[in-house]
PDB file of C-alpha atoms in Angstrom:
ATOM      1  CA  MET A 102    -217.245-190.109-143.471  1.00 68.00           C
ATOM      2  CA  LEU A 103    -216.970-191.717-146.891  1.00 67.00           C
ATOM      3  CA  GLY A 104    -220.671-192.920-146.566  1.00 69.00           C
ATOM      4  CA  PHE A 105    -221.826-189.495-145.523  1.00 74.00           C
ATOM      5  CA  LEU A 106    -220.019-188.173-148.933  1.00 73.00           C
ATOM      6  CA  GLN A 107    -222.044-190.632-150.743  1.00 70.00           C
ATOM      7  CA  GLY A 108    -225.237-189.649-149.381  1.00 76.00           C
ATOM      8  CA  PHE A 109    -224.368-186.111-149.636  1.00 79.00           C
ATOM      9  CA  ALA A 110    -223.262-186.617-153.332  1.00 78.00           C
ATOM     10  CA  TYR A 111    -226.768-188.470-154.032  1.00 71.00           C
ATOM     11  CA  GLY A 112    -228.780-185.491-152.253  1.00 79.00           C
ATOM     12  CA  LEU A 113    -227.178-182.884-153.968  1.00 80.00           C
ATOM     13  CA  PHE A 114    -227.253-184.428-157.392  1.00 81.00           C
ATOM     14  CA  VAL A 115    -231.175-184.935-156.597  1.00 82.00           C
ATOM     15  CA  THR A 116    -231.546-180.928-155.991  1.00 86.00           C
ATOM     16  CA  CYS A 117    -230.387-180.374-159.319  1.00 85.00           C
ATOM     17  CA  LEU A 118    -233.203-180.899-161.442  1.00 84.00           C
ATOM     18  CA  PRO A 119    -235.880-178.733-159.107  1.00 85.00           C
ATOM     19  CA  TRP A 120    -233.305-175.850-158.716  1.00 84.00           C
ATOM     20  CA  LEU A 121    -232.842-175.875-162.462  1.00 85.00           C
ATOM     21  CA  LEU A 122    -236.553-175.572-163.075  1.00 87.00           C
ATOM     22  CA  ILE A 123    -236.602-172.825-160.294  1.00 86.00           C
ATOM     23  CA  GLY A 124    -234.079-171.008-161.769  1.00 85.00           C
ATOM     24  CA  LEU A 125    -235.459-170.924-165.604  1.00 85.00           C
ATOM     25  CA  ALA A 126    -238.799-169.488-163.917  1.00 87.00           C
ATOM     26  CA  ASN A 127    -236.817-166.665-161.817  1.00 86.00           C
ATOM     27  CA  PRO A 128    -233.126-166.456-162.008  1.00 84.00           C
ATOM     28  CA  ARG A 129    -232.705-164.329-158.906  1.00 84.00           C
ATOM     29  CA  LEU A 130    -234.098-167.618-156.667  1.00 84.00           C
ATOM     30  CA  ALA A 131    -231.456-170.012-157.854  1.00 83.00           C
ATOM     31  CA  VAL A 132    -228.217-167.524-158.277  1.00 84.00           C
ATOM     32  CA  SER A 133    -226.796-165.276-155.628  1.00 80.00           C
ATOM     33  CA  THR A 134    -225.109-163.125-158.327  1.00 79.00           C
ATOM     34  CA  ASP A 135    -226.576-159.297-158.873  1.00 77.00           C
ATOM     35  CA  ALA A 136    -227.944-159.604-162.165  1.00 79.00           C
ATOM     36  CA  PRO A 137    -228.488-163.445-162.774  1.00 82.00           C
ATOM     37  CA  SER A 138    -229.248-164.955-166.058  1.00 85.00           C
ATOM     38  CA  ARG A 139    -231.051-168.318-167.271  1.00 86.00           C
ATOM     39  CA  LEU A 140    -227.461-168.850-168.853  1.00 88.00           C
ATOM     40  CA  GLN A 141    -225.931-169.212-165.217  1.00 86.00           C
ATOM     41  CA  VAL A 142    -228.534-171.264-163.938  1.00 86.00           C
ATOM     42  CA  VAL A 143    -228.014-173.812-166.779  1.00 87.00           C
ATOM     43  CA  PHE A 144    -224.488-173.463-165.770  1.00 87.00           C
ATOM     44  CA  ARG A 145    -224.573-173.908-162.324  1.00 85.00           C
ATOM     45  CA  TYR A 146    -227.409-176.831-162.229  1.00 84.00           C
ATOM     46  CA  CYS A 147    -226.668-178.835-165.377  1.00 87.00           C
ATOM     47  CA  LEU A 148    -222.942-178.732-165.011  1.00 86.00           C
ATOM     48  CA  LEU A 149    -221.321-177.140-161.998  1.00 86.00           C
ATOM     49  CA  ILE A 150    -223.148-178.812-159.457  1.00 83.00           C
ATOM     50  CA  PRO A 151    -223.430-182.277-161.267  1.00 85.00           C
ATOM     51  CA  PHE A 152    -219.686-182.357-161.610  1.00 86.00           C
ATOM     52  CA  ILE A 153    -219.296-181.648-157.973  1.00 84.00           C
ATOM     53  CA  SER A 154    -221.599-184.237-156.816  1.00 84.00           C
ATOM     54  CA  MET A 155    -220.068-186.770-159.362  1.00 82.00           C
ATOM     55  CA  LEU A 156    -216.490-185.986-158.044  1.00 84.00           C
ATOM     56  CA  LEU A 157    -217.561-186.241-154.492  1.00 78.00           C
ATOM     57  CA  TRP A 158    -219.313-189.754-155.404  1.00 76.00           C
ATOM     58  CA  LEU A 159    -216.283-191.260-157.197  1.00 75.00           C
ATOM     59  CA  THR A 160    -214.133-190.163-154.089  1.00 77.00           C
ATOM     60  CA  SER A 161    -216.227-191.750-151.515  1.00 74.00           C
ATOM     61  CA  LEU A 162    -216.081-195.255-153.463  1.00 70.00           C
ATOM     62  CA  TRP A 163    -212.824-195.917-151.793  1.00 71.00           C
ATOM     63  CA  GLY A 164    -214.968-196.984-148.710  1.00 62.00           C
ATOM     64  CA  GLY A 165    -217.273-199.036-150.724  1.00 63.00           C
ATOM     65  CA  PHE A 166    -220.753-198.455-151.278  1.00 71.00           C
ATOM     66  CA  GLY A 167    -222.841-197.415-148.109  1.00 69.00           C
ATOM     67  CA  PRO A 168    -224.546-193.760-148.410  1.00 72.00           C
ATOM     68  CA  SER A 169    -225.633-192.500-145.182  1.00 73.00           C
ATOM     69  CA  LEU A 170    -229.041-190.722-144.297  1.00 78.00           C
ATOM     70  CA  GLY A 171    -227.421-187.809-142.735  1.00 77.00           C
ATOM     71  CA  GLY A 172    -225.286-187.215-145.676  1.00 76.00           C
ATOM     72  CA  TRP A 173    -228.454-187.479-148.152  1.00 69.00           C
ATOM     73  CA  LEU A 174    -230.623-184.988-146.140  1.00 80.00           C
ATOM     74  CA  ALA A 175    -227.313-182.566-145.844  1.00 79.00           C
ATOM     75  CA  GLY A 176    -227.168-182.815-149.679  1.00 77.00           C
ATOM     76  CA  LEU A 177    -230.843-182.015-149.710  1.00 79.00           C
ATOM     77  CA  VAL A 178    -230.647-178.785-148.110  1.00 81.00           C
ATOM     78  CA  ALA A 179    -226.982-177.800-149.084  1.00 83.00           C
ATOM     79  CA  VAL A 180    -228.312-175.574-151.913  1.00 83.00           C
ATOM     80  CA  PRO A 181    -230.731-173.672-149.944  1.00 84.00           C
ATOM     81  CA  VAL A 182    -228.319-173.144-147.521  1.00 86.00           C
ATOM     82  CA  ALA A 183    -225.561-172.420-149.488  1.00 84.00           C
ATOM     83  CA  LEU A 184    -227.248-169.526-151.414  1.00 85.00           C
ATOM     84  CA  PRO A 185    -227.818-167.062-148.872  1.00 86.00           C
ATOM     85  CA  LEU A 186    -224.465-167.539-147.479  1.00 87.00           C
ATOM     86  CA  GLU A 187    -222.877-166.689-151.134  1.00 86.00           C
ATOM     87  CA  ARG A 188    -225.278-163.806-151.136  1.00 86.00           C
ATOM     88  CA  ALA A 189    -223.859-162.391-147.833  1.00 88.00           C
ATOM     89  CA  TRP A 190    -220.446-163.353-148.815  1.00 89.00           C
ATOM     90  CA  ARG A 191    -221.035-161.333-152.395  1.00 87.00           C
ATOM     91  CA  ARG A 192    -222.277-158.355-150.429  1.00 88.00           C
ATOM     92  CA  TRP A 193    -219.326-158.215-148.236  1.00 90.00           C
ATOM     93  CA  ARG A 194    -216.813-158.356-150.933  1.00 88.00           C
ATOM     94  CA  ALA A 195    -218.718-155.904-152.715  1.00 86.00           C
ATOM     95  CA  ARG A 196    -218.630-153.487-149.861  1.00 88.00           C
ATOM     96  CA  ARG A 197    -215.097-154.033-149.076  1.00 90.00           C
ATOM     97  CA  HIS A 198    -214.462-153.352-152.753  1.00 88.00           C
ATOM     98  CA  ARG A 199    -216.407-149.975-152.519  1.00 86.00           C
ATOM     99  CA  ARG A 200    -214.689-149.141-149.279  1.00 87.00           C
ATOM    100  CA  ARG A 201    -211.135-149.494-151.149  1.00 88.00           C
ATOM    101  CA  LEU A 202    -212.608-147.818-154.175  1.00 85.00           C
ATOM    102  CA  GLU A 203    -213.656-144.963-151.967  1.00 83.00           C
ATOM    103  CA  SER A 204    -210.364-144.733-149.850  1.00 84.00           C
ATOM    104  CA  ARG A 205    -208.349-144.414-153.284  1.00 84.00           C
ATOM    105  CA  LEU A 206    -210.569-141.921-154.859  1.00 80.00           C
ATOM    106  CA  GLU A 207    -210.288-139.835-151.661  1.00 79.00           C
ATOM    107  CA  ALA A 208    -206.547-140.295-151.202  1.00 80.00           C
ATOM    108  CA  GLU A 209    -206.270-139.027-154.989  1.00 79.00           C
ATOM    109  CA  ALA A 210    -208.539-136.153-154.306  1.00 72.00           C
ATOM    110  CA  ALA A 211    -206.443-135.350-151.280  1.00 70.00           C
ATOM    111  CA  HIS A 212    -203.342-135.391-153.475  1.00 72.00           C
ATOM    112  CA  ARG A 213    -204.943-133.235-156.257  1.00 70.00           C
ATOM    113  CA  ARG A 214    -205.822-130.857-153.919  1.00 61.00           C
ATOM    114  CA  ALA A 215    -202.452-130.729-152.152  1.00 61.00           C
ATOM    115  CA  GLU A 216    -200.986-130.228-155.810  1.00 66.00           C
ATOM    116  CA  GLN A 217    -203.477-127.290-156.160  1.00 56.00           C
ATOM    117  CA  GLU A 218    -202.581-125.883-153.113  1.00 54.00           C
ATOM    118  CA  ARG A 219    -198.859-125.892-153.784  1.00 58.00           C
ATOM    119  CA  GLU A 220    -199.380-124.276-157.143  1.00 55.00           C
ATOM    120  CA  ALA A 221    -201.923-121.712-156.015  1.00 47.00           C
ATOM    121  CA  ARG A 222    -199.843-120.471-152.979  1.00 50.00           C
ATOM    122  CA  GLU A 223    -197.734-117.533-153.684  1.00 53.00           C
ATOM    123  CA  ALA A 224    -194.355-117.068-152.697  1.00 51.00           C
ATOM    124  CA  GLY A 225    -193.648-115.518-149.533  1.00 57.00           C
ATOM    125  CA  VAL A 226    -197.532-115.668-148.393  1.00 73.00           C
ATOM    126  CA  ALA A 227    -197.606-116.357-144.611  1.00 74.00           C
ATOM    127  CA  VAL A 228    -199.956-119.240-143.299  1.00 79.00           C
ATOM    128  CA  LEU A 229    -202.690-118.328-140.983  1.00 81.00           C
ATOM    129  CA  ASP A 230    -203.236-120.810-138.369  1.00 82.00           C
ATOM    130  CA  PRO A 231    -207.063-120.589-137.426  1.00 85.00           C
ATOM    131  CA  SER A 232    -206.237-122.816-134.012  1.00 85.00           C
ATOM    132  CA  HIS A 233    -203.297-120.410-132.865  1.00 84.00           C
ATOM    133  CA  PRO A 234    -204.018-116.935-133.949  1.00 83.00           C
ATOM    134  CA  PRO A 235    -201.001-114.483-133.734  1.00 83.00           C
ATOM    135  CA  ALA A 236    -200.532-112.993-130.370  1.00 81.00           C
ATOM    136  CA  ASP A 237    -201.073-109.377-131.576  1.00 78.00           C
ATOM    137  CA  ALA A 238    -204.057-110.252-133.852  1.00 82.00           C
ATOM    138  CA  ASP A 239    -206.687-107.478-134.104  1.00 85.00           C
ATOM    139  CA  GLU A 240    -210.354-107.993-134.630  1.00 88.00           C
ATOM    140  CA  LEU A 241    -210.133-108.437-138.563  1.00 88.00           C
ATOM    141  CA  ILE A 242    -207.089-111.070-138.241  1.00 88.00           C
ATOM    142  CA  MET A 243    -209.347-112.878-135.665  1.00 90.00           C
ATOM    143  CA  SER A 244    -212.158-112.751-138.611  1.00 90.00           C
ATOM    144  CA  LEU A 245    -209.858-114.083-141.228  1.00 90.00           C
ATOM    145  CA  CYS A 246    -209.005-116.931-138.504  1.00 91.00           C
ATOM    146  CA  ARG A 247    -213.019-117.722-138.252  1.00 92.00           C
ATOM    147  CA  ALA A 248    -213.477-117.293-142.110  1.00 91.00           C
ATOM    148  CA  LYS A 249    -210.747-119.917-142.959  1.00 90.00           C
ATOM    149  CA  GLN A 250    -211.763-122.677-140.261  1.00 91.00           C
ATOM    150  CA  GLY A 251    -214.919-122.275-141.769  1.00 91.00           C
ATOM    151  CA  LEU A 252    -213.976-123.214-145.113  1.00 89.00           C
ATOM    152  CA  LEU A 253    -211.417-125.912-143.638  1.00 88.00           C
ATOM    153  CA  ASP A 254    -214.344-127.448-142.030  1.00 89.00           C
ATOM    154  CA  THR A 255    -216.225-127.623-145.457  1.00 88.00           C
ATOM    155  CA  ARG A 256    -213.358-129.370-146.986  1.00 83.00           C
ATOM    156  CA  ARG A 257    -212.313-126.539-149.251  1.00 85.00           C
ATOM    157  CA  PRO A 258    -208.617-126.027-148.566  1.00 82.00           C
ATOM    158  CA  ASP A 259    -208.017-124.544-152.349  1.00 82.00           C
ATOM    159  CA  PHE A 260    -210.298-121.541-151.225  1.00 86.00           C
ATOM    160  CA  ALA A 261    -208.838-121.169-147.341  1.00 86.00           C
ATOM    161  CA  ILE A 262    -205.476-120.341-149.386  1.00 87.00           C
ATOM    162  CA  GLN A 263    -207.075-117.218-150.408  1.00 88.00           C
ATOM    163  CA  VAL A 264    -207.469-116.140-146.453  1.00 90.00           C
ATOM    164  CA  ASP A 265    -203.707-116.483-146.117  1.00 88.00           C
ATOM    165  CA  ARG A 266    -203.388-114.190-148.766  1.00 87.00           C
ATOM    166  CA  PHE A 267    -205.783-111.598-147.698  1.00 88.00           C
ATOM    167  CA  TYR A 268    -203.787-111.864-144.101  1.00 88.00           C
ATOM    168  CA  SER A 269    -200.277-111.090-145.675  1.00 87.00           C
ATOM    169  CA  ARG A 270    -201.775-108.102-148.072  1.00 87.00           C
ATOM    170  CA  TYR A 271    -203.163-106.943-144.840  1.00 87.00           C
ATOM    171  CA  CYS A 272    -200.093-107.329-142.617  1.00 87.00           C
ATOM    172  CA  ASN A 273    -198.165-105.742-145.656  1.00 87.00           C
ATOM    173  CA  VAL A 274    -200.229-102.587-146.150  1.00 86.00           C
ATOM    174  CA  MET A 275    -200.133-101.942-142.115  1.00 87.00           C
ATOM    175  CA  ASP A 276    -196.452-102.102-142.294  1.00 87.00           C
ATOM    176  CA  VAL A 277    -196.466 -99.571-145.312  1.00 85.00           C
ATOM    177  CA  LEU A 278    -198.938 -97.343-143.298  1.00 84.00           C
ATOM    178  CA  VAL A 279    -196.822 -97.678-140.149  1.00 85.00           C
ATOM    179  CA  ALA A 280    -193.673 -96.786-141.887  1.00 84.00           C
ATOM    180  CA  ARG A 281    -194.978 -93.800-143.872  1.00 80.00           C
ATOM    181  CA  PHE A 282    -197.198 -92.092-141.595  1.00 79.00           C
ATOM    182  CA  ASP A 283    -197.518 -91.258-138.023  1.00 79.00           C
ATOM    183  CA  ARG A 284    -200.525 -92.945-136.132  1.00 78.00           C
ATOM    184  CA  SER A 285    -201.887 -89.528-134.971  1.00 79.00           C
ATOM    185  CA  GLU A 286    -202.062 -88.399-138.593  1.00 77.00           C
ATOM    186  CA  LEU A 287    -205.487 -88.282-139.998  1.00 79.00           C
ATOM    187  CA  ALA A 288    -204.335 -89.986-143.195  1.00 75.00           C
ATOM    188  CA  PHE A 289    -203.150 -93.000-141.144  1.00 79.00           C
ATOM    189  CA  GLU A 290    -206.504 -93.543-139.945  1.00 83.00           C
ATOM    190  CA  ARG A 291    -208.193 -92.776-142.949  1.00 82.00           C
ATOM    191  CA  SER A 292    -205.998 -95.203-144.794  1.00 81.00           C
ATOM    192  CA  ARG A 293    -206.545 -97.883-142.248  1.00 83.00           C
ATOM    193  CA  GLY A 294    -210.201 -97.591-141.986  1.00 84.00           C
ATOM    194  CA  LEU A 295    -210.200 -98.169-145.709  1.00 84.00           C
ATOM    195  CA  VAL A 296    -208.266-101.169-146.155  1.00 85.00           C
ATOM    196  CA  THR A 297    -210.329-102.678-143.217  1.00 86.00           C
ATOM    197  CA  GLU A 298    -213.300-101.761-144.872  1.00 87.00           C
ATOM    198  CA  VAL A 299    -211.993-104.077-147.919  1.00 86.00           C
ATOM    199  CA  CYS A 300    -210.776-106.991-146.020  1.00 88.00           C
ATOM    200  CA  LEU A 301    -214.072-107.015-144.197  1.00 88.00           C
ATOM    201  CA  GLY A 302    -215.833-107.113-147.341  1.00 89.00           C
ATOM    202  CA  ALA A 303    -213.721-110.367-148.309  1.00 89.00           C
ATOM    203  CA  VAL A 304    -214.393-111.726-144.862  1.00 90.00           C
ATOM    204  CA  ASP A 305    -218.181-111.599-145.663  1.00 92.00           C
ATOM    205  CA  ASN A 306    -217.203-113.190-149.122  1.00 91.00           C
ATOM    206  CA  PHE A 307    -215.412-116.096-147.188  1.00 91.00           C
ATOM    207  CA  THR A 308    -218.347-116.908-144.751  1.00 92.00           C
ATOM    208  CA  SER A 309    -220.845-116.988-148.085  1.00 92.00           C
ATOM    209  CA  MET A 310    -218.553-119.291-149.386  1.00 91.00           C
ATOM    210  CA  ALA A 311    -218.269-121.581-146.711  1.00 91.00           C
ATOM    211  CA  ALA A 312    -222.147-121.837-146.075  1.00 91.00           C
ATOM    212  CA  GLN A 313    -222.543-122.336-149.933  1.00 90.00           C
ATOM    213  CA  ALA A 314    -219.708-125.070-149.799  1.00 88.00           C
ATOM    214  CA  ARG A 315    -221.531-126.767-146.747  1.00 88.00           C
ATOM    215  CA  GLY A 316    -224.669-127.030-148.489  1.00 83.00           C
ATOM    216  CA  VAL A 317    -223.213-129.330-151.309  1.00 82.00           C
ATOM    217  CA  MET A 318    -220.556-130.833-148.823  1.00 78.00           C
ATOM    218  CA  GLY A 319    -222.578-134.185-148.908  1.00 74.00           C
ATOM    219  CA  LEU A 320    -222.604-134.697-152.587  1.00 75.00           C
ATOM    220  CA  ASP A 321    -220.070-136.180-154.763  1.00 71.00           C
ATOM    221  CA  GLY A 322    -220.009-134.922-158.307  1.00 71.00           C
ATOM    222  CA  ASN A 323    -217.489-137.468-159.432  1.00 73.00           C
ATOM    223  CA  PHE A 324    -219.566-140.193-158.259  1.00 75.00           C
ATOM    224  CA  VAL A 325    -222.898-138.866-159.900  1.00 74.00           C
ATOM    225  CA  ARG A 326    -220.910-138.497-163.150  1.00 78.00           C
ATOM    226  CA  ARG A 327    -219.399-142.192-163.095  1.00 76.00           C
ATOM    227  CA  ARG A 328    -223.093-143.315-162.255  1.00 74.00           C
ATOM    228  CA  LEU A 329    -224.417-141.534-165.034  1.00 75.00           C
ATOM    229  CA  GLU A 330    -221.784-142.630-167.782  1.00 74.00           C
ATOM    230  CA  LYS A 331    -221.402-146.513-166.614  1.00 71.00           C
ATOM    231  CA  ASP A 332    -225.155-147.061-165.642  1.00 68.00           C
ATOM    232  CA  GLY A 333    -226.910-144.525-167.677  1.00 63.00           C
ATOM    233  CA  ALA A 334    -228.673-147.129-169.540  1.00 65.00           C
ATOM    234  CA  LYS A 335    -229.869-149.189-166.741  1.00 70.00           C
ATOM    235  CA  LEU A 336    -231.041-146.150-164.644  1.00 72.00           C
ATOM    236  CA  SER A 337    -234.820-145.335-164.782  1.00 75.00           C
ATOM    237  CA  VAL A 338    -235.996-141.913-166.026  1.00 78.00           C
ATOM    238  CA  GLU A 339    -236.811-140.780-162.543  1.00 80.00           C
ATOM    239  CA  GLU A 340    -233.281-141.387-161.073  1.00 78.00           C
ATOM    240  CA  ARG A 341    -231.532-140.341-164.171  1.00 78.00           C
ATOM    241  CA  ILE A 342    -233.317-136.899-163.696  1.00 82.00           C
ATOM    242  CA  ALA A 343    -232.621-136.909-160.011  1.00 80.00           C
ATOM    243  CA  LEU A 344    -228.661-137.323-160.712  1.00 80.00           C
ATOM    244  CA  LYS A 345    -228.836-134.718-163.289  1.00 81.00           C
ATOM    245  CA  ARG A 346    -230.446-132.248-161.099  1.00 84.00           C
ATOM    246  CA  ARG A 347    -227.950-133.108-158.250  1.00 83.00           C
ATOM    247  CA  LEU A 348    -224.984-132.451-160.874  1.00 82.00           C
ATOM    248  CA  GLU A 349    -226.524-128.976-161.679  1.00 86.00           C
ATOM    249  CA  LEU A 350    -226.736-128.136-157.986  1.00 86.00           C
ATOM    250  CA  ILE A 351    -223.340-128.839-157.796  1.00 85.00           C
ATOM    251  CA  ASP A 352    -221.951-126.953-160.730  1.00 86.00           C
ATOM    252  CA  ASP A 353    -224.364-124.025-159.838  1.00 89.00           C
ATOM    253  CA  THR A 354    -222.738-123.940-156.315  1.00 89.00           C
ATOM    254  CA  GLU A 355    -219.067-124.118-157.765  1.00 88.00           C
ATOM    255  CA  LEU A 356    -220.082-121.200-160.145  1.00 91.00           C
ATOM    256  CA  ARG A 357    -221.106-119.220-157.364  1.00 91.00           C
ATOM    257  CA  LEU A 358    -218.075-119.771-155.328  1.00 90.00           C
ATOM    258  CA  ARG A 359    -215.824-119.219-158.293  1.00 91.00           C
ATOM    259  CA  ARG A 360    -217.483-115.576-158.707  1.00 93.00           C
ATOM    260  CA  LEU A 361    -216.738-115.087-155.018  1.00 92.00           C
ATOM    261  CA  VAL A 362    -213.328-116.017-155.470  1.00 91.00           C
ATOM    262  CA  ALA A 363    -212.973-113.481-158.466  1.00 92.00           C
ATOM    263  CA  ARG A 364    -214.064-110.838-156.569  1.00 90.00           C
ATOM    264  CA  ASN A 365    -211.890-111.537-153.742  1.00 90.00           C
ATOM    265  CA  GLU A 366    -208.857-111.447-156.168  1.00 90.00           C
ATOM    266  CA  SER A 367    -210.039-107.565-157.365  1.00 89.00           C
ATOM    267  CA  ALA A 368    -209.775-106.789-153.578  1.00 87.00           C
ATOM    268  CA  LEU A 369    -206.340-108.397-153.311  1.00 87.00           C
ATOM    269  CA  THR A 370    -205.177-106.221-156.418  1.00 87.00           C
ATOM    270  CA  LEU A 371    -206.617-103.325-154.655  1.00 85.00           C
ATOM    271  CA  LEU A 372    -204.778-103.655-151.639  1.00 85.00           C
ATOM    272  CA  ASP A 373    -201.602-104.479-153.791  1.00 85.00           C
ATOM    273  CA  ASP A 374    -202.063-100.955-155.743  1.00 85.00           C
ATOM    274  CA  ALA A 375    -202.633 -99.315-152.179  1.00 82.00           C
ATOM    275  CA  ALA A 376    -199.427-100.895-150.343  1.00 83.00           C
ATOM    276  CA  VAL A 377    -197.380 -99.658-153.677  1.00 85.00           C
ATOM    277  CA  ALA A 378    -199.335 -96.241-153.640  1.00 81.00           C
ATOM    278  CA  LEU A 379    -198.560 -95.635-150.317  1.00 78.00           C
ATOM    279  CA  ALA A 380    -194.813 -96.614-150.318  1.00 80.00           C
ATOM    280  CA  ARG A 381    -194.591 -93.953-152.898  1.00 77.00           C
ATOM    281  CA  VAL A 382    -195.842 -91.096-150.641  1.00 69.00           C
ATOM    282  CA  GLU A 383    -192.899 -88.931-149.398  1.00 60.00           C
ATOM    283  CA  THR A 384    -193.722 -88.045-145.943  1.00 57.00           C
ATOM    284  CA  GLY A 385    -190.474 -87.289-144.386  1.00 55.00           C
ATOM    285  CA  ARG A 386    -187.182 -84.982-145.039  1.00 44.00           C
ATOM    286  CA  PRO A 387    -184.269 -86.574-146.574  1.00 51.00           C
ATOM    287  CA  GLN A 388    -181.935 -88.005-144.208  1.00 48.00           C
ATOM    288  CA  ALA A 389    -178.730 -86.849-146.186  1.00 48.00           C
ATOM    289  CA  SER A 390    -177.254 -83.427-144.926  1.00 46.00           C
ATOM    290  CA  VAL A 391    -176.090 -82.299-148.270  1.00 45.00           C
ATOM    291  CA  ALA A 392    -177.144 -83.248-152.051  1.00 50.00           C
ATOM    292  CA  THR A 393    -175.832 -85.950-153.805  1.00 53.00           C
ATOM    293  CA  ASP A 394    -173.993 -84.321-156.148  1.00 59.00           C
ATOM    294  CA  GLN A 395    -172.215 -82.248-153.565  1.00 64.00           C
ATOM    295  CA  ALA A 396    -171.461 -85.329-151.894  1.00 59.00           C
ATOM    296  CA  LEU A 397    -169.890 -87.000-154.684  1.00 61.00           C
ATOM    297  CA  GLU A 398    -167.896 -83.818-155.225  1.00 66.00           C
ATOM    298  CA  GLU A 399    -166.265 -83.458-151.655  1.00 62.00           C
ATOM    299  CA  LEU A 400    -165.644 -87.634-152.125  1.00 58.00           C
ATOM    300  CA  ARG A 401    -163.658 -86.738-155.276  1.00 63.00           C
ATOM    301  CA  ARG A 402    -161.657 -83.745-153.394  1.00 68.00           C
ATOM    302  CA  PHE A 403    -161.046 -86.052-150.479  1.00 59.00           C
ATOM    303  CA  ILE A 404    -159.476 -88.955-152.602  1.00 56.00           C
ATOM    304  CA  GLY A 405    -157.142 -86.309-154.522  1.00 63.00           C
ATOM    305  CA  ARG A 406    -155.703 -84.792-151.072  1.00 60.00           C
ATOM    306  CA  ALA A 407    -155.425 -88.497-149.595  1.00 60.00           C
ATOM    307  CA  GLU A 408    -153.464 -89.318-153.104  1.00 54.00           C
ATOM    308  CA  ARG A 409    -151.156 -86.153-152.509  1.00 58.00           C
ATOM    309  CA  TYR A 410    -150.915 -86.982-148.909  1.00 49.00           C
ATOM    310  CA  GLY A 411    -149.390 -90.631-149.960  1.00 51.00           C
ATOM    311  CA  ARG A 412    -146.783 -88.729-152.306  1.00 51.00           C
ATOM    312  CA  GLY A 413    -145.605 -86.377-149.728  1.00 52.00           C
ATOM    313  CA  SER A 414    -144.932 -88.886-147.017  1.00 47.00           C
ATOM    314  CA  GLN A 415    -142.858 -90.950-149.543  1.00 48.00           C
ATOM    315  CA  ARG A 416    -140.365 -88.078-149.899  1.00 50.00           C
TER     316      ARG A 416
END
């Protein structure tokens, strides 16, 4: 074993000069890093590998002087065998680091989306489950379910919250309509038709939002920005133009989505106005049999008679 180490140390030391010359000519052939330099070549083949071979040789002297041919041959092929293995190890390490970074960024993005959902969700808004729609769902509610599922499929839960708001507003307006009008009245049918038209317009907007979001679903704007900031000087002109064009597509799509969101917000305000206006409509007769002032007067008289009755019973 010690003879093998002696031969290995001799063979490894002999290969330092040829690999040094090869590395000075082309550092990529002698160093396995991503961006090798001649300084790394000099450090490796003038200091690091000679130090290792000297350490192995001194260690092997405990068994006497007797290098073996097998160790010498193994030392000669050590560097060309180690370089591909080191490159593979570095690539595996870079992939693992990239996966960890992507998972961390995805977790942070999910956390930010959850925070945005909690901040954007209004109090009292019912959550519409696309996979389990309400039992009494009409065609409009089913359309809202399909629109929300489309937004969730494109990983835009921040827009899917608006579907819940439309569902809550629609149910609220319909409850007000049922309470204030009879179903056989023309005003009921007319109001329900207008409300349905407004909600169907919002469904069309949601469908368009899902389609546009699906077009840029595979583009990561944060990755493109990081690439331009960190590696901007190293990128070629064509690659820089391509990345900027990709970022323009993302920003333009986001702007269009925000315009559709603003249009839906206007429709939500219209539904709120409709609910308030319908709630103020007086369609029935007052349920009290007497006026309020008369009822208060009768109550005062009753209280006076009750006090006199109490004094008479004490006598």
